[in-house]
Amino acid sequence: MSFAERLAGLMARPNQDNIPRDDVPWHLKYGGRAAGIVGGFFAVLFGLYNCIGILLGDVGCLVGGILQILAGFIVLAIEAPFCFIFIDFVQQAAEKADQRPYWNRAALYCLIAIPPVIMCLGLGSLFGCGLIFVTGMLYGMMALGKKNSRSSILDIVV
């Protein structure tokens, strides 16, 4: 068993089929999922840090921190539903998100990452929401699909 097959077995969901439905490279698929899990965790962590800004009277950082925590929970619920195993609807929402095209997930992640950064510009917001935005970009690259080889492009041109 190769390293890629072991990694695929670890990252597989409970009712997921073993045959890939599309031609997305495995490193991009599991890299996007890993970036989403790490990004969601850090978004929640730094969102809590931004909520401390209310002690200094900064209401924008409080609202931005709350939005960042919500964004982190959304990403974690979609990418790692095993973190919320006792909440029934999270598994169903994650399965529905897996059935949608990749560009839907890319648009969602990029859109929910922007408002907390606008409300409270700081390293915590940039890092936490930046990882969620990077996850959205990875899913956007998956939505674009595989590149053609150089020979097939030259055949079209000539």
Tab-separated table of N, CA, C and O in Angstrom, residues 67-109:
chain	number	residue	atom	x	y	z
A	67	LEU	N	-17.719	36.973	13.621
A	67	LEU	CA	-17.852	36.488	12.247
A	67	LEU	C	-16.736	35.507	11.890
A	67	LEU	O	-16.957	34.528	11.164
A	68	GLN	N	-15.543	35.745	12.400
A	68	GLN	CA	-14.423	34.847	12.138
A	68	GLN	C	-14.643	33.494	12.815
A	68	GLN	O	-14.326	32.455	12.247
A	69	ILE	N	-15.190	33.502	14.022
A	69	ILE	CA	-15.498	32.244	14.703
A	69	ILE	C	-16.565	31.470	13.926
A	69	ILE	O	-16.452	30.254	13.731
A	70	LEU	N	-17.589	32.169	13.457
A	70	LEU	CA	-18.628	31.510	12.663
A	70	LEU	C	-18.066	30.945	11.364
A	70	LEU	O	-18.428	29.835	10.958
A	71	ALA	N	-17.183	31.696	10.710
A	71	ALA	CA	-16.556	31.204	9.481
A	71	ALA	C	-15.722	29.957	9.762
A	71	ALA	O	-15.750	28.993	8.996
A	72	GLY	N	-14.994	29.969	10.866
A	72	GLY	CA	-14.198	28.802	11.234
A	72	GLY	C	-15.054	27.587	11.506
A	72	GLY	O	-14.721	26.464	11.100
A	73	PHE	N	-16.193	27.781	12.193
A	73	PHE	CA	-17.093	26.664	12.459
A	73	PHE	C	-17.722	26.133	11.173
A	73	PHE	O	-17.906	24.921	11.014
A	74	ILE	N	-18.056	27.011	10.244
A	74	ILE	CA	-18.628	26.563	8.967
A	74	ILE	C	-17.614	25.724	8.200
A	74	ILE	O	-17.932	24.654	7.682
A	75	VAL	N	-16.375	26.199	8.135
A	75	VAL	CA	-15.340	25.459	7.407
A	75	VAL	C	-15.058	24.121	8.089
A	75	VAL	O	-14.932	23.082	7.422
A	76	LEU	N	-14.975	24.123	9.406
A	76	LEU	CA	-14.745	22.864	10.114
A	76	LEU	C	-15.918	21.903	9.951
A	76	LEU	O	-15.709	20.687	9.853
A	77	ALA	N	-17.132	22.411	9.924
A	77	ALA	CA	-18.293	21.537	9.758
A	77	ALA	C	-18.320	20.891	8.382
A	77	ALA	O	-18.727	19.740	8.243
A	78	ILE	N	-17.856	21.602	7.373
A	78	ILE	CA	-17.860	21.046	6.017
A	78	ILE	C	-16.652	20.147	5.793
A	78	ILE	O	-16.761	19.057	5.228
A	79	GLU	N	-15.486	20.573	6.236
A	79	GLU	CA	-14.262	19.833	5.956
A	79	GLU	C	-13.995	18.708	6.947
A	79	GLU	O	-13.411	17.700	6.586
A	80	ALA	N	-14.374	18.883	8.194
A	80	ALA	CA	-14.097	17.874	9.222
A	80	ALA	C	-15.344	17.644	10.072
A	80	ALA	O	-15.410	18.063	11.228
A	81	PRO	N	-16.351	16.984	9.508
A	81	PRO	CA	-17.579	16.802	10.284
A	81	PRO	C	-17.401	15.876	11.488
A	81	PRO	O	-18.255	15.847	12.368
A	82	PHE	N	-16.279	15.161	11.544
A	82	PHE	CA	-16.046	14.299	12.706
A	82	PHE	C	-15.803	15.120	13.969
A	82	PHE	O	-15.907	14.595	15.068
A	83	CYS	N	-15.488	16.409	13.839
A	83	CYS	CA	-15.326	17.269	15.015
A	83	CYS	C	-16.668	17.547	15.696
A	83	CYS	O	-16.702	17.865	16.875
A	84	PHE	N	-17.755	17.430	14.931
A	84	PHE	CA	-19.093	17.696	15.455
A	84	PHE	C	-19.932	16.423	15.359
A	84	PHE	O	-21.034	16.436	14.837
A	85	ILE	N	-19.413	15.327	15.852
A	85	ILE	CA	-20.043	14.025	15.662
A	85	ILE	C	-21.384	13.908	16.382
A	85	ILE	O	-22.240	13.125	15.986
A	86	PHE	N	-21.605	14.700	17.419
A	86	PHE	CA	-22.844	14.593	18.183
A	86	PHE	C	-23.932	15.538	17.687
A	86	PHE	O	-25.019	15.559	18.245
A	87	ILE	N	-23.646	16.306	16.658
A	87	ILE	CA	-24.652	17.183	16.058
A	87	ILE	C	-25.087	16.524	14.753
A	87	ILE	O	-24.291	16.380	13.824
A	88	ASP	N	-26.356	16.131	14.677
A	88	ASP	CA	-26.839	15.311	13.568
A	88	ASP	C	-26.780	16.009	12.214
A	88	ASP	O	-26.360	15.410	11.227
A	89	PHE	N	-27.206	17.250	12.143
A	89	PHE	CA	-27.323	17.899	10.846
A	89	PHE	C	-25.978	18.269	10.227
A	89	PHE	O	-25.920	18.583	9.036
A	90	VAL	N	-24.904	18.233	10.990
A	90	VAL	CA	-23.587	18.568	10.433
A	90	VAL	C	-23.158	17.505	9.426
A	90	VAL	O	-22.625	17.825	8.363
A	91	GLN	N	-23.405	16.235	9.738
A	91	GLN	CA	-23.054	15.157	8.803
A	91	GLN	C	-23.830	15.305	7.491
A	91	GLN	O	-23.276	15.126	6.412
A	92	GLN	N	-25.114	15.633	7.597
A	92	GLN	CA	-25.930	15.799	6.396
A	92	GLN	C	-25.477	17.009	5.583
A	92	GLN	O	-25.424	16.950	4.353
A	93	ALA	N	-25.130	18.093	6.258
A	93	ALA	CA	-24.657	19.284	5.549
A	93	ALA	C	-23.323	19.021	4.863
A	93	ALA	O	-23.090	19.493	3.744
A	94	ALA	N	-22.444	18.257	5.513
A	94	ALA	CA	-21.153	17.935	4.904
A	94	ALA	C	-21.330	17.038	3.679
A	94	ALA	O	-20.623	17.202	2.675
A	95	GLU	N	-22.261	16.107	3.743
A	95	GLU	CA	-22.517	15.246	2.587
A	95	GLU	C	-23.099	16.047	1.421
A	95	GLU	O	-22.744	15.819	0.270
A	96	LYS	N	-23.998	16.998	1.725
A	96	LYS	CA	-24.551	17.844	0.664
A	96	LYS	C	-23.469	18.725	0.051
A	96	LYS	O	-23.456	18.965	-1.154
A	97	ALA	N	-22.558	19.225	0.880
A	97	ALA	CA	-21.469	20.061	0.365
A	97	ALA	C	-20.514	19.247	-0.509
A	97	ALA	O	-19.954	19.778	-1.471
A	98	ASP	N	-20.335	17.969	-0.181
A	98	ASP	CA	-19.462	17.119	-1.006
A	98	ASP	C	-20.075	16.816	-2.361
A	98	ASP	O	-19.359	16.544	-3.323
A	99	GLN	N	-21.390	16.855	-2.454
A	99	GLN	CA	-22.056	16.567	-3.723
A	99	GLN	C	-22.108	17.777	-4.638
A	99	GLN	O	-22.350	17.635	-5.830
A	100	ARG	N	-21.861	18.953	-4.105
A	100	ARG	CA	-21.899	20.175	-4.903
A	100	ARG	C	-20.606	20.322	-5.699
A	100	ARG	O	-19.581	19.742	-5.359
A	101	PRO	N	-20.625	21.125	-6.763
A	101	PRO	CA	-19.387	21.373	-7.509
A	101	PRO	C	-18.369	22.124	-6.652
A	101	PRO	O	-18.728	22.805	-5.688
A	102	TYR	N	-17.101	21.995	-7.021
A	102	TYR	CA	-16.037	22.613	-6.240
A	102	TYR	C	-16.122	24.135	-6.225
A	102	TYR	O	-15.720	24.777	-5.270
A	103	TRP	N	-16.636	24.742	-7.286
A	103	TRP	CA	-16.669	26.196	-7.327
A	103	TRP	C	-17.634	26.767	-6.300
A	103	TRP	O	-17.455	27.903	-5.853
A	104	ASN	N	-18.682	26.001	-5.917
A	104	ASN	CA	-19.587	26.471	-4.862
A	104	ASN	C	-18.854	26.616	-3.537
A	104	ASN	O	-19.010	27.615	-2.831
A	105	ARG	N	-18.050	25.617	-3.219
A	105	ARG	CA	-17.292	25.650	-1.970
A	105	ARG	C	-16.236	26.746	-2.028
A	105	ARG	O	-15.986	27.428	-1.030
A	106	ALA	N	-15.608	26.922	-3.189
A	106	ALA	CA	-14.597	27.972	-3.338
A	106	ALA	C	-15.212	29.355	-3.125
A	106	ALA	O	-14.653	30.198	-2.415
A	107	ALA	N	-16.377	29.583	-3.707
A	107	ALA	CA	-17.035	30.887	-3.553
A	107	ALA	C	-17.460	31.122	-2.105
A	107	ALA	O	-17.285	32.222	-1.569
A	108	LEU	N	-17.981	30.085	-1.454
A	108	LEU	CA	-18.397	30.219	-0.055
A	108	LEU	C	-17.218	30.576	0.832
A	108	LEU	O	-17.292	31.520	1.631
A	109	TYR	N	-16.115	29.845	0.701
A	109	TYR	CA	-14.963	30.082	1.562
A	109	TYR	C	-14.356	31.460	1.322
A	109	TYR	O	-13.961	32.137	2.271
